[in-house]
Short mmCIF file of N, CA and C in Angstrom, two decimals:
data_model
loop_
_atom_site.label_atom_id
_atom_site.label_comp_id
_atom_site.label_asym_id
_atom_site.label_seq_id
_atom_site.Cartn_x
_atom_site.Cartn_y
_atom_site.Cartn_z
N MET G 99 19.57 -92.48 -0.37
CA MET G 99 20.14 -93.61 0.28
C MET G 99 19.91 -93.44 1.74
N TYR G 100 21.03 -93.06 2.36
CA TYR G 100 21.09 -92.82 3.84
C TYR G 100 21.03 -91.46 4.16
N ARG G 101 20.26 -90.93 5.03
CA ARG G 101 20.17 -89.64 5.40
C ARG G 101 20.41 -89.43 6.93
N ALA G 102 21.49 -88.85 7.33
CA ALA G 102 21.71 -88.64 8.87
C ALA G 102 20.62 -87.80 9.50
N PRO G 103 20.26 -88.13 10.67
CA PRO G 103 19.26 -87.30 11.35
C PRO G 103 19.89 -85.97 11.69
N THR G 104 19.22 -84.81 11.38
CA THR G 104 19.70 -83.53 11.68
C THR G 104 18.63 -82.77 12.57
N GLY G 105 19.04 -81.82 13.33
CA GLY G 105 18.11 -81.05 14.10
C GLY G 105 18.24 -79.54 13.95
N GLY G 106 17.32 -78.99 13.37
CA GLY G 106 17.20 -77.59 13.31
C GLY G 106 18.42 -76.77 12.74
N ALA G 107 18.84 -75.74 13.43
CA ALA G 107 19.95 -74.93 12.91
C ALA G 107 21.21 -75.65 13.01
N ILE G 108 21.37 -76.72 13.92
CA ILE G 108 22.65 -77.42 14.09
C ILE G 108 22.95 -78.30 12.86
N GLY G 109 21.88 -78.92 12.36
CA GLY G 109 22.03 -79.86 11.18
C GLY G 109 22.53 -79.26 9.89
N GLY G 110 22.70 -80.04 8.97
CA GLY G 110 23.17 -79.52 7.60
C GLY G 110 24.60 -79.88 7.35
N ALA G 111 25.15 -79.53 6.22
CA ALA G 111 26.48 -79.91 5.79
C ALA G 111 27.55 -79.46 6.86
N GLY G 112 27.42 -78.23 7.38
CA GLY G 112 28.41 -77.69 8.28
C GLY G 112 28.16 -77.92 9.71
N GLY G 113 27.15 -78.72 10.09
CA GLY G 113 26.72 -78.91 11.47
C GLY G 113 27.59 -79.86 12.22
N LEU G 114 27.22 -80.12 13.46
CA LEU G 114 27.90 -81.02 14.34
C LEU G 114 27.65 -82.47 13.89
N ALA G 115 28.66 -83.35 14.19
CA ALA G 115 28.45 -84.80 13.86
C ALA G 115 27.51 -85.36 14.86
N PHE G 116 26.66 -86.29 14.44
CA PHE G 116 25.75 -87.01 15.33
C PHE G 116 26.32 -88.53 15.46
N THR G 117 26.99 -88.76 16.52
CA THR G 117 27.54 -90.01 16.73
C THR G 117 26.65 -90.97 17.53
N GLY G 118 25.82 -90.45 18.23
CA GLY G 118 24.82 -91.34 19.00
C GLY G 118 25.38 -91.62 20.40
N ALA G 119 26.52 -91.09 20.70
CA ALA G 119 27.18 -91.24 22.04
C ALA G 119 26.39 -90.51 23.06
N ASN G 120 26.14 -91.17 24.20
CA ASN G 120 25.38 -90.56 25.31
C ASN G 120 26.46 -89.87 26.25
N VAL G 121 26.60 -88.54 26.15
CA VAL G 121 27.60 -87.91 26.95
C VAL G 121 27.02 -87.07 28.05
N SER G 122 25.61 -87.14 28.20
CA SER G 122 25.06 -86.32 29.24
C SER G 122 25.40 -86.66 30.66
N TRP G 123 25.80 -87.94 30.96
CA TRP G 123 26.35 -88.29 32.25
C TRP G 123 27.71 -87.74 32.47
N TRP G 124 28.55 -87.68 31.49
CA TRP G 124 29.87 -87.18 31.57
C TRP G 124 29.83 -85.60 31.78
N ILE G 125 28.80 -84.97 31.14
CA ILE G 125 28.74 -83.46 31.33
C ILE G 125 28.15 -83.24 32.78
N ALA G 126 27.23 -84.03 33.23
CA ALA G 126 26.77 -83.88 34.51
C ALA G 126 27.79 -84.15 35.60
N LEU G 127 28.63 -85.10 35.36
CA LEU G 127 29.78 -85.41 36.34
C LEU G 127 30.70 -84.27 36.26
N GLY G 128 31.13 -83.74 35.19
CA GLY G 128 31.97 -82.56 35.05
C GLY G 128 31.46 -81.37 35.77
N ILE G 129 30.22 -81.01 35.70
CA ILE G 129 29.63 -79.97 36.44
C ILE G 129 29.68 -80.13 37.89
N VAL G 130 29.38 -81.29 38.36
CA VAL G 130 29.39 -81.69 39.75
C VAL G 130 30.84 -81.53 40.33
N LEU G 131 31.87 -82.15 39.62
CA LEU G 131 33.21 -81.97 40.02
C LEU G 131 33.72 -80.54 39.98
N LEU G 132 33.28 -79.74 39.15
CA LEU G 132 33.68 -78.37 39.02
C LEU G 132 33.08 -77.53 40.26
N VAL G 133 31.88 -77.78 40.59
CA VAL G 133 31.18 -77.24 41.75
C VAL G 133 31.88 -77.64 43.00
N ALA G 134 32.22 -78.91 43.14
CA ALA G 134 32.93 -79.41 44.30
C ALA G 134 34.27 -78.72 44.43
N GLY G 135 35.06 -78.66 43.33
CA GLY G 135 36.29 -77.93 43.39
C GLY G 135 36.22 -76.53 43.77
N LEU G 136 35.13 -75.75 43.30
CA LEU G 136 35.00 -74.38 43.69
C LEU G 136 34.66 -74.33 45.25
N LEU G 137 33.93 -75.25 45.73
CA LEU G 137 33.50 -75.22 47.13
C LEU G 137 34.79 -75.47 47.97
N LEU G 138 35.59 -76.48 47.56
CA LEU G 138 36.88 -76.70 48.35
C LEU G 138 37.84 -75.54 48.34
N MET G 139 37.95 -74.83 47.19
CA MET G 139 38.75 -73.64 47.07
C MET G 139 38.25 -72.56 48.00
N HIS G 140 36.99 -72.40 48.04
CA HIS G 140 36.31 -71.32 48.88
C HIS G 140 36.63 -71.66 50.38
N ALA G 141 36.44 -72.91 50.81
CA ALA G 141 36.76 -73.37 52.14
C ALA G 141 38.12 -73.13 52.55
N ALA G 142 39.12 -73.50 51.56
CA ALA G 142 40.48 -73.43 51.87
C ALA G 142 40.95 -71.86 52.07
N ARG G 143 40.35 -71.11 51.16
CA ARG G 143 40.69 -69.69 51.28
C ARG G 143 40.15 -69.07 52.58
N ARG G 144 38.93 -69.46 52.97
CA ARG G 144 38.31 -68.98 54.16
C ARG G 144 39.07 -69.39 55.40
N ARG G 145 39.45 -70.60 55.36
CA ARG G 145 40.28 -71.20 56.51
C ARG G 145 41.61 -70.56 56.67
N ARG G 146 42.27 -70.27 55.52
CA ARG G 146 43.53 -69.52 55.53
C ARG G 146 43.41 -68.10 56.08
N ARG G 147 42.22 -67.46 55.66
CA ARG G 147 42.01 -66.04 56.12
C ARG G 147 41.81 -66.06 57.50
N LEU G 148 40.97 -67.02 58.15
CA LEU G 148 40.65 -66.99 59.47
C LEU G 148 41.85 -67.36 60.32
N ALA G 149 42.73 -68.21 59.75
CA ALA G 149 43.96 -68.66 60.52
C ALA G 149 44.89 -67.48 60.63
N GLY G 150 45.01 -66.62 59.57
CA GLY G 150 45.89 -65.53 59.50
C GLY G 150 45.44 -64.35 60.45
N SER G 151 44.11 -64.32 60.74
CA SER G 151 43.62 -63.17 61.57
C SER G 151 43.79 -63.50 63.00
N GLU G 152 44.15 -64.72 63.41
CA GLU G 152 44.20 -65.22 64.87
C GLU G 152 45.62 -65.19 65.33
N GLN G 153 46.36 -64.16 64.89
CA GLN G 153 47.78 -64.13 65.42
C GLN G 153 47.83 -63.66 66.81
N PRO G 154 48.70 -64.07 67.62
CA PRO G 154 48.87 -63.61 68.95
C PRO G 154 49.28 -62.13 69.01
N SER G 155 48.66 -61.44 70.00
CA SER G 155 49.06 -60.07 70.15
C SER G 155 50.36 -59.88 70.95
N ALA G 156 51.05 -58.94 70.60
CA ALA G 156 52.32 -58.64 71.37
C ALA G 156 52.00 -57.80 72.58
N GLU G 157 51.97 -58.38 73.74
CA GLU G 157 51.66 -57.52 74.94
C GLU G 157 52.85 -57.24 75.81
#
């Protein structure tokens, strides 16, 4: 009757469901947001470290 499309080792009775949903844009967006967050964290830590080293000296 109806046979669902399967692909290689993933397919079969215990494989992942094939829904046909296009999630590649969501995955790409997630990766971009993750990289942007990591860059912002790095910039904030660097700014905090530089601000901490510029303390006035006691003369």
